[in-house]
Short mmCIF file of C-alpha atoms in Angstrom, two decimals:
data_model
loop_
_atom_site.label_atom_id
_atom_site.label_comp_id
_atom_site.label_asym_id
_atom_site.label_seq_id
_atom_site.Cartn_x
_atom_site.Cartn_y
_atom_site.Cartn_z
CA UNK A 1 -50.78 -9.43 21.05
CA UNK A 2 -47.72 -7.36 22.04
CA UNK A 3 -45.71 -10.57 22.16
CA UNK A 4 -46.96 -11.54 18.68
CA UNK A 5 -46.11 -8.10 17.25
CA UNK A 6 -42.69 -8.27 18.86
CA UNK A 7 -42.07 -11.66 17.26
CA UNK A 8 -43.18 -10.38 13.85
CA UNK A 9 -40.93 -7.31 14.09
CA UNK A 10 -37.98 -9.47 15.09
CA UNK A 11 -38.63 -11.81 12.18
CA UNK A 12 -38.93 -8.90 9.77
CA UNK A 13 -35.66 -7.43 11.00
CA UNK A 14 -33.95 -10.78 10.58
CA UNK A 15 -35.17 -11.08 6.99
CA UNK A 16 -34.09 -7.50 6.27
CA UNK A 17 -30.66 -8.25 7.70
CA UNK A 18 -30.30 -11.31 5.50
CA UNK A 19 -31.16 -9.33 2.37
CA UNK A 20 -28.90 -6.48 3.43
CA UNK A 21 -26.00 -8.87 3.88
CA UNK A 22 -26.78 -10.47 0.54
CA UNK A 23 -26.78 -7.04 -1.05
CA UNK A 24 -23.42 -6.16 0.48
CA UNK A 25 -21.83 -9.34 -0.84
CA UNK A 26 -23.51 -9.47 -4.23
CA UNK A 27 -20.69 -7.49 -5.83
CA UNK A 28 -18.07 -9.89 -4.51
CA UNK A 29 -17.54 -13.00 -6.60
CA UNK A 30 -16.92 -16.19 -4.65
CA UNK A 31 -13.88 -18.22 -5.73
CA UNK A 32 -16.01 -21.30 -6.26
CA UNK A 33 -17.89 -19.63 -9.12
CA UNK A 34 -15.28 -17.23 -10.52
CA UNK A 35 -14.21 -18.08 -14.07
CA UNK A 36 -11.33 -16.71 -16.11
CA UNK A 37 -11.37 -16.47 -19.92
CA UNK A 38 -8.35 -16.04 -22.18
CA UNK A 39 -7.91 -15.46 -25.91
CA UNK A 40 -4.50 -16.48 -27.31
CA UNK A 41 -2.84 -15.62 -30.61
CA UNK A 42 -1.07 -19.00 -30.68
CA UNK A 43 -1.40 -22.32 -28.87
CA UNK A 44 -1.69 -22.73 -25.11
CA UNK A 45 0.66 -25.69 -25.54
CA UNK A 46 3.60 -23.57 -26.73
CA UNK A 47 6.73 -24.20 -24.68
CA UNK A 48 8.36 -20.80 -25.18
CA UNK A 49 7.63 -17.36 -26.55
CA UNK A 50 4.84 -14.84 -26.25
CA UNK A 51 1.74 -17.00 -25.81
CA UNK A 52 3.63 -19.32 -23.48
CA UNK A 53 4.65 -16.41 -21.25
CA UNK A 54 1.06 -15.16 -20.96
CA UNK A 55 -0.37 -18.63 -20.36
CA UNK A 56 2.22 -19.27 -17.66
CA UNK A 57 1.42 -15.89 -16.09
CA UNK A 58 -2.34 -16.51 -16.10
CA UNK A 59 -2.10 -19.98 -14.57
CA UNK A 60 0.41 -18.90 -11.93
CA UNK A 61 -1.64 -15.79 -11.15
CA UNK A 62 -4.74 -17.95 -10.69
CA UNK A 63 -2.97 -20.17 -8.19
CA UNK A 64 -1.86 -17.11 -6.23
CA UNK A 65 -5.49 -16.05 -5.73
CA UNK A 66 -6.78 -19.53 -4.99
CA UNK A 67 -8.22 -20.46 -8.39
CA UNK A 68 -7.71 -23.78 -10.14
CA UNK A 69 -6.67 -23.45 -13.82
CA UNK A 70 -7.89 -26.99 -14.50
CA UNK A 71 -11.52 -26.03 -13.83
CA UNK A 72 -11.68 -22.23 -13.62
CA UNK A 73 -9.79 -21.29 -16.82
CA UNK A 74 -11.43 -21.27 -20.27
CA UNK A 75 -9.18 -20.67 -23.29
CA UNK A 76 -9.79 -19.99 -26.97
CA UNK A 77 -6.39 -20.23 -28.64
CA UNK A 78 -4.98 -19.75 -32.13
CA UNK A 79 -7.29 -16.74 -32.63
CA UNK A 80 -6.16 -14.52 -35.50
CA UNK A 81 -6.26 -10.73 -35.24
CA UNK A 82 -9.60 -10.63 -37.02
CA UNK A 83 -12.46 -8.74 -35.38
CA UNK A 84 -15.11 -11.34 -36.18
CA UNK A 85 -12.98 -14.24 -34.91
CA UNK A 86 -12.18 -12.34 -31.72
CA UNK A 87 -15.85 -11.52 -31.17
CA UNK A 88 -16.76 -15.19 -31.63
CA UNK A 89 -14.14 -16.13 -29.04
CA UNK A 90 -15.52 -13.55 -26.61
CA UNK A 91 -19.08 -14.81 -27.10
CA UNK A 92 -17.86 -18.35 -26.41
CA UNK A 93 -16.13 -17.29 -23.18
CA UNK A 94 -19.14 -15.25 -22.09
CA UNK A 95 -21.23 -18.37 -22.66
CA UNK A 96 -18.84 -20.26 -20.40
CA UNK A 97 -19.71 -17.78 -17.64
CA UNK A 98 -16.32 -16.05 -17.51
CA UNK A 99 -16.13 -13.10 -15.13
CA UNK A 100 -12.95 -11.65 -16.65
CA UNK A 101 -11.59 -12.09 -20.16
CA UNK A 102 -7.94 -11.49 -21.07
CA UNK A 103 -7.01 -10.81 -24.70
CA UNK A 104 -3.27 -11.05 -25.19
CA UNK A 105 -2.71 -9.71 -28.70
CA UNK A 106 -2.69 -6.08 -29.86
CA UNK A 107 -5.04 -6.72 -32.79
CA UNK A 108 -7.86 -7.80 -30.46
CA UNK A 109 -8.32 -4.20 -29.40
CA UNK A 110 -11.38 -3.17 -31.46
CA UNK A 111 -13.38 -6.32 -30.79
CA UNK A 112 -12.70 -6.15 -27.05
CA UNK A 113 -13.69 -2.50 -26.96
CA UNK A 114 -17.03 -3.29 -28.63
CA UNK A 115 -17.78 -6.41 -26.59
CA UNK A 116 -17.03 -4.62 -23.31
CA UNK A 117 -20.09 -2.48 -24.03
CA UNK A 118 -22.19 -5.52 -24.92
CA UNK A 119 -21.23 -7.41 -21.74
CA UNK A 120 -21.07 -4.77 -18.98
CA UNK A 121 -20.92 -7.39 -16.22
CA UNK A 122 -17.72 -8.95 -17.58
CA UNK A 123 -14.32 -7.33 -17.10
CA UNK A 124 -12.24 -7.10 -20.28
CA UNK A 125 -8.47 -6.77 -19.97
CA UNK A 126 -6.33 -6.22 -23.07
CA UNK A 127 -2.57 -6.66 -23.35
CA UNK A 128 -0.39 -4.07 -25.13
CA UNK A 129 -3.28 -1.88 -26.30
CA UNK A 130 -4.34 1.66 -25.52
CA UNK A 131 -8.17 1.64 -25.39
CA UNK A 132 -10.18 1.43 -22.16
CA UNK A 133 -13.32 2.70 -20.48
CA UNK A 134 -14.13 3.73 -16.92
CA UNK A 135 -16.23 0.67 -16.12
CA UNK A 136 -15.06 -2.75 -17.30
CA UNK A 137 -12.27 -2.45 -19.89
CA UNK A 138 -8.58 -1.82 -19.21
CA UNK A 139 -5.23 -2.33 -20.90
CA UNK A 140 -1.97 -3.60 -19.44
CA UNK A 141 1.67 -3.52 -20.44
CA UNK A 142 5.04 -2.76 -18.88
CA UNK A 143 8.42 -1.10 -19.20
CA UNK A 144 9.90 -3.90 -21.27
CA UNK A 145 12.29 -1.35 -22.79
CA UNK A 146 14.16 -1.48 -19.46
CA UNK A 147 14.73 -5.22 -19.83
CA UNK A 148 15.61 -4.68 -23.50
CA UNK A 149 18.36 -2.31 -22.42
CA UNK A 150 19.76 -4.98 -20.09
CA UNK A 151 19.74 -7.57 -22.86
CA UNK A 152 21.49 -5.03 -25.10
CA UNK A 153 24.32 -4.91 -22.57
CA UNK A 154 24.80 -8.67 -22.97
CA UNK A 155 24.78 -8.34 -26.76
CA UNK A 156 27.24 -5.44 -26.66
CA UNK A 157 29.75 -7.38 -24.57
CA UNK A 158 29.49 -10.40 -26.86
CA UNK A 159 30.03 -8.25 -29.97
CA UNK A 160 33.19 -6.85 -28.41
CA UNK A 161 34.41 -10.33 -27.49
CA UNK A 162 34.00 -11.74 -31.00
CA UNK A 163 35.21 -8.53 -32.70
CA UNK A 164 32.05 -7.93 -34.74
CA UNK A 165 29.97 -4.78 -34.37
CA UNK A 166 27.01 -6.09 -36.36
CA UNK A 167 24.02 -7.14 -34.25
CA UNK A 168 20.77 -8.40 -35.80
CA UNK A 169 17.22 -7.89 -34.61
CA UNK A 170 14.21 -9.83 -35.93
CA UNK A 171 11.16 -7.69 -35.27
CA UNK A 172 7.47 -8.24 -35.93
CA UNK A 173 7.11 -4.57 -36.78
CA UNK A 174 9.32 -1.49 -36.84
CA UNK A 175 8.38 2.14 -36.34
CA UNK A 176 4.69 1.42 -37.07
CA UNK A 177 4.20 0.46 -33.43
CA UNK A 178 5.71 2.18 -30.41
CA UNK A 179 5.91 -1.21 -28.69
CA UNK A 180 8.41 -2.61 -31.21
CA UNK A 181 10.12 0.70 -31.86
CA UNK A 182 10.82 1.46 -28.19
CA UNK A 183 12.09 -2.09 -27.68
CA UNK A 184 14.55 -1.81 -30.55
CA UNK A 185 15.72 1.57 -29.27
CA UNK A 186 16.14 0.36 -25.70
CA UNK A 187 18.14 -2.68 -26.80
CA UNK A 188 20.36 -0.54 -29.04
CA UNK A 189 21.15 1.95 -26.28
CA UNK A 190 22.11 -0.95 -24.02
CA UNK A 191 24.46 -2.37 -26.65
CA UNK A 192 26.02 1.06 -27.23
CA UNK A 193 26.67 1.46 -23.49
CA UNK A 194 29.24 -1.31 -23.84
CA UNK A 195 30.28 -1.12 -27.49
CA UNK A 196 29.95 2.44 -28.89
CA UNK A 197 30.60 1.07 -32.39
CA UNK A 198 27.72 -1.41 -32.32
CA UNK A 199 25.23 -1.36 -35.18
CA UNK A 200 21.78 -2.90 -34.77
CA UNK A 201 20.33 -4.18 -38.05
CA UNK A 202 16.55 -4.57 -37.89
CA UNK A 203 14.71 -7.02 -40.13
CA UNK A 204 10.96 -6.40 -39.98
CA UNK A 205 8.72 -9.38 -40.82
CA UNK A 206 5.41 -7.41 -40.70
CA UNK A 207 3.51 -9.91 -38.56
CA UNK A 208 3.42 -10.71 -34.86
CA UNK A 209 3.88 -14.41 -35.34
CA UNK A 210 5.10 -16.44 -38.34
CA UNK A 211 7.77 -18.96 -37.46
CA UNK A 212 8.97 -19.41 -41.04
CA UNK A 213 9.43 -15.66 -41.54
CA UNK A 214 11.17 -15.39 -38.16
CA UNK A 215 13.60 -18.09 -39.25
CA UNK A 216 14.23 -16.55 -42.68
CA UNK A 217 14.87 -13.12 -41.17
CA UNK A 218 17.46 -14.50 -38.76
CA UNK A 219 19.17 -16.40 -41.58
CA UNK A 220 19.35 -13.22 -43.67
CA UNK A 221 20.77 -11.17 -40.81
CA UNK A 222 23.51 -13.74 -40.30
CA UNK A 223 24.28 -14.74 -43.88
CA UNK A 224 23.86 -11.37 -45.63
CA UNK A 225 24.66 -8.83 -42.91
CA UNK A 226 27.18 -10.84 -40.91
CA UNK A 227 25.47 -10.37 -37.54
CA UNK A 228 27.10 -12.04 -34.54
CA UNK A 229 24.14 -11.69 -32.15
CA UNK A 230 20.46 -12.11 -33.05
CA UNK A 231 17.90 -10.33 -30.86
CA UNK A 232 14.16 -10.51 -31.45
CA UNK A 233 10.68 -9.11 -30.91
CA UNK A 234 8.56 -11.94 -32.28
CA UNK A 235 6.66 -14.89 -30.89
CA UNK A 236 8.76 -18.04 -31.25
CA UNK A 237 12.31 -19.18 -30.51
CA UNK A 238 13.15 -19.60 -34.21
CA UNK A 239 15.67 -16.71 -34.35
CA UNK A 240 17.54 -18.27 -31.42
CA UNK A 241 17.43 -21.73 -32.97
CA UNK A 242 18.92 -20.31 -36.19
CA UNK A 243 21.64 -18.53 -34.19
CA UNK A 244 22.46 -21.83 -32.50
CA UNK A 245 22.61 -23.67 -35.84
CA UNK A 246 24.89 -21.07 -37.41
CA UNK A 247 27.31 -20.68 -34.52
CA UNK A 248 26.44 -17.14 -33.48
CA UNK A 249 24.73 -15.81 -30.37
CA UNK A 250 21.32 -14.45 -29.44
CA UNK A 251 18.95 -12.71 -27.06
CA UNK A 252 15.45 -14.19 -27.03
CA UNK A 253 12.21 -12.66 -25.85
CA UNK A 254 9.28 -13.43 -23.53
CA UNK A 255 10.88 -16.46 -21.91
CA UNK A 256 14.32 -17.95 -21.29
CA UNK A 257 15.25 -19.59 -24.61
CA UNK A 258 18.48 -21.23 -23.46
CA UNK A 259 16.93 -24.68 -23.77
CA UNK A 260 16.12 -24.06 -27.45
CA UNK A 261 19.55 -22.57 -28.21
CA UNK A 262 22.01 -23.86 -25.59
CA UNK A 263 25.19 -22.81 -27.41
CA UNK A 264 23.86 -19.42 -28.51
CA UNK A 265 21.49 -17.86 -26.02
CA UNK A 266 22.81 -15.06 -23.81
CA UNK A 267 19.72 -13.78 -21.98
CA UNK A 268 16.20 -12.63 -22.82
CA UNK A 269 13.93 -9.76 -21.79
CA UNK A 270 11.13 -11.61 -20.03
CA UNK A 271 7.70 -10.93 -18.60
CA UNK A 272 6.60 -12.17 -15.21
CA UNK A 273 2.97 -11.75 -16.20
CA UNK A 274 1.65 -13.36 -13.02
CA UNK A 275 2.46 -10.06 -11.25
CA UNK A 276 -0.33 -8.43 -13.26
CA UNK A 277 -2.71 -11.35 -13.62
CA UNK A 278 -2.87 -12.02 -9.88
CA UNK A 279 -3.54 -8.32 -9.24
CA UNK A 280 -6.30 -8.17 -11.86
CA UNK A 281 -8.05 -11.37 -10.81
CA UNK A 282 -7.96 -10.48 -7.12
CA UNK A 283 -9.59 -7.11 -7.83
CA UNK A 284 -12.16 -8.66 -10.15
CA UNK A 285 -13.15 -11.18 -7.50
CA UNK A 286 -13.21 -8.81 -4.54
CA UNK A 287 -14.65 -5.61 -5.97
CA UNK A 288 -15.53 -5.84 -9.68
CA UNK A 289 -17.54 -2.61 -9.63
CA UNK A 290 -14.36 -0.69 -8.76
CA UNK A 291 -11.94 -2.64 -10.96
CA UNK A 292 -10.97 0.40 -13.00
CA UNK A 293 -10.33 2.43 -9.84
CA UNK A 294 -8.24 -0.27 -8.19
CA UNK A 295 -6.35 -1.59 -11.22
CA UNK A 296 -6.97 0.78 -14.12
CA UNK A 297 -4.57 0.83 -17.05
CA UNK A 298 -1.56 -1.06 -15.74
CA UNK A 299 2.01 -0.06 -16.64
CA UNK A 300 4.86 -1.29 -14.44
CA UNK A 301 8.52 -2.22 -14.88
CA UNK A 302 11.56 -3.66 -13.14
CA UNK A 303 10.35 -2.18 -9.84
CA UNK A 304 7.29 -4.43 -9.64
CA UNK A 305 8.99 -7.50 -11.05
CA UNK A 306 6.71 -7.44 -14.10
CA UNK A 307 9.73 -7.30 -16.44
CA UNK A 308 13.28 -8.60 -16.07
CA UNK A 309 15.92 -10.54 -17.95
CA UNK A 310 16.34 -14.29 -17.76
CA UNK A 311 19.34 -15.84 -16.03
CA UNK A 312 22.66 -14.87 -17.62
CA UNK A 313 23.84 -17.95 -19.49
CA UNK A 314 27.34 -19.39 -19.62
CA UNK A 315 27.60 -17.99 -23.18
CA UNK A 316 27.86 -14.43 -21.82
CA UNK A 317 31.14 -12.65 -21.14
CA UNK A 318 32.42 -12.48 -17.58
CA UNK A 319 31.49 -8.80 -17.22
CA UNK A 320 27.89 -9.12 -18.35
CA UNK A 321 26.06 -9.90 -15.11
CA UNK A 322 27.95 -7.25 -13.17
CA UNK A 323 27.09 -4.51 -15.67
CA UNK A 324 23.45 -5.63 -15.90
CA UNK A 325 23.13 -5.55 -12.11
CA UNK A 326 24.49 -2.00 -12.03
CA UNK A 327 22.07 -0.78 -14.70
CA UNK A 328 19.14 -2.59 -13.10
CA UNK A 329 19.83 -0.98 -9.74
CA UNK A 330 19.96 2.48 -11.32
CA UNK A 331 16.59 1.94 -12.99
CA UNK A 332 14.79 0.41 -10.02
CA UNK A 333 16.02 3.16 -7.70
CA UNK A 334 14.79 5.85 -10.07
CA UNK A 335 18.28 7.28 -10.45
CA UNK A 336 18.25 6.85 -14.22
CA UNK A 337 16.08 5.60 -17.08
CA UNK A 338 16.74 4.53 -20.63
CA UNK A 339 15.35 7.34 -22.80
CA UNK A 340 16.84 10.28 -20.95
CA UNK A 341 19.53 12.77 -21.92
CA UNK A 342 22.06 10.84 -19.85
CA UNK A 343 24.18 8.10 -21.41
CA UNK A 344 25.69 5.18 -19.51
CA UNK A 345 29.10 3.79 -20.45
CA UNK A 346 30.49 0.57 -18.94
CA UNK A 347 34.17 -0.26 -18.61
CA UNK A 348 36.51 -2.48 -16.62
CA UNK A 349 37.11 -6.19 -16.27
CA UNK A 350 34.93 -8.64 -14.35
CA UNK A 351 35.05 -7.87 -10.65
CA UNK A 352 35.67 -4.18 -11.26
CA UNK A 353 33.08 -3.10 -13.82
CA UNK A 354 32.39 0.63 -13.56
CA UNK A 355 29.75 2.85 -15.11
CA UNK A 356 30.08 6.47 -16.18
CA UNK A 357 27.12 8.81 -16.62
CA UNK A 358 27.48 11.46 -19.29
CA UNK A 359 25.04 14.19 -20.28
CA UNK A 360 24.38 13.46 -23.94
CA UNK A 361 21.41 14.23 -26.17
CA UNK A 362 19.12 11.37 -27.20
CA UNK A 363 19.34 11.53 -30.99
CA UNK A 364 17.55 9.68 -33.77
CA UNK A 365 19.44 7.90 -36.53
CA UNK A 366 18.80 10.86 -38.85
CA UNK A 367 20.28 13.34 -36.36
CA UNK A 368 17.10 14.74 -34.81
CA UNK A 369 17.42 15.61 -31.12
CA UNK A 370 14.70 14.02 -29.00
CA UNK A 371 15.96 14.85 -25.51
CA UNK A 372 18.56 17.50 -24.78
CA UNK A 373 21.76 16.56 -22.99
CA UNK A 374 20.97 16.08 -19.30
CA UNK A 375 17.23 16.19 -19.96
CA UNK A 376 14.55 13.98 -18.36
CA UNK A 377 13.34 10.73 -19.87
CA UNK A 378 10.86 10.65 -22.73
CA UNK A 379 7.32 10.52 -21.33
CA UNK A 380 5.51 7.21 -20.88
CA UNK A 381 2.84 8.19 -23.40
CA UNK A 382 5.50 8.54 -26.09
CA UNK A 383 7.16 5.23 -25.22
CA UNK A 384 3.87 3.35 -25.32
CA UNK A 385 1.99 5.25 -27.99
CA UNK A 386 3.85 7.55 -30.34
CA UNK A 387 7.56 6.64 -30.50
CA UNK A 388 8.08 6.25 -34.24
CA UNK A 389 11.80 6.87 -34.74
CA UNK A 390 14.95 4.84 -34.37
CA UNK A 391 17.81 6.09 -32.22
CA UNK A 392 21.33 6.51 -33.47
CA UNK A 393 22.85 3.10 -34.09
CA UNK A 394 19.76 1.46 -35.66
CA UNK A 395 19.39 0.58 -39.34
CA UNK A 396 16.40 -1.15 -40.87
CA UNK A 397 17.67 -3.49 -43.57
CA UNK A 398 14.47 -4.48 -45.40
#
């Protein structure tokens, strides 16, 4: 009898141990069953631009964490910024069994916020937005204004070389969104660091992605305002293609657009989105219950490799790379940042480019002081959420 009781106790303990182990691992999602969902504003087959950069980042991030995009990634693309369409896309991805859903466009924000409550076991991750909760919904973005500043340096040097101070900028939106506004301001300050007489002419198309409007805006900036460099904050390479056709120069966005505009493209502020996507997917697989503690609302810059500029093309002046490297080092080291009360000024020929730091107030284009001379950088919350003014040197032309 004692032997029988002993055997029963041992068996019971073994069963308990099995269930205990199962309980410990239940929160961890095995790679073999982990599924990633993505909602795109344009096509997954784009070869450059915003959607392309995110798709590339998601697929590369998946490979970094051992997932196979061919079988583990579910995409609903060409989804307009319409709440009902976004909700339908989310329901479809939830039906596919996705464990994490990425929404890459700002206008998906309300639908993702609502659906995160409806599907508490799915992690929702929203690009460029500001809403989140403490359980399963975060937002992610980065210090793209730093890369914009670097691209502005390239544009400033080119404007000096061709003897034309007019630089154009095709933008989805203007001061309505801090994302576009801070990018325009960062680019302008970069151009001014090289050419103090530079003028950045902004043409707002009032949509995140319309290739025809992007093309028309670039044509107007060149034909009507005489711009010698065309920068952009919009989805496609159309502004760069127009610059190439009309014999001027350009700075793209999201991806290296040299292939689309070989005679025009200088460099582009780019996103290495895989830096975020790998981090998010790894956390979602390993400890989904603590995703918001481990990842939270993500905001990184040059330091993490999330943002950068593409390779300096042969269309740039000889001094460009040297000056960009100097500015990049100052930002990554924490010595200086773009929206502070300290101005950078570059001078000198290639091989001996120098930078001067001068205490100077950050001023809007209507003369309002934002940061006093020598003062610290504008806070992150302003850059990402409430910046609604253009700095000195910016003019909106439409």
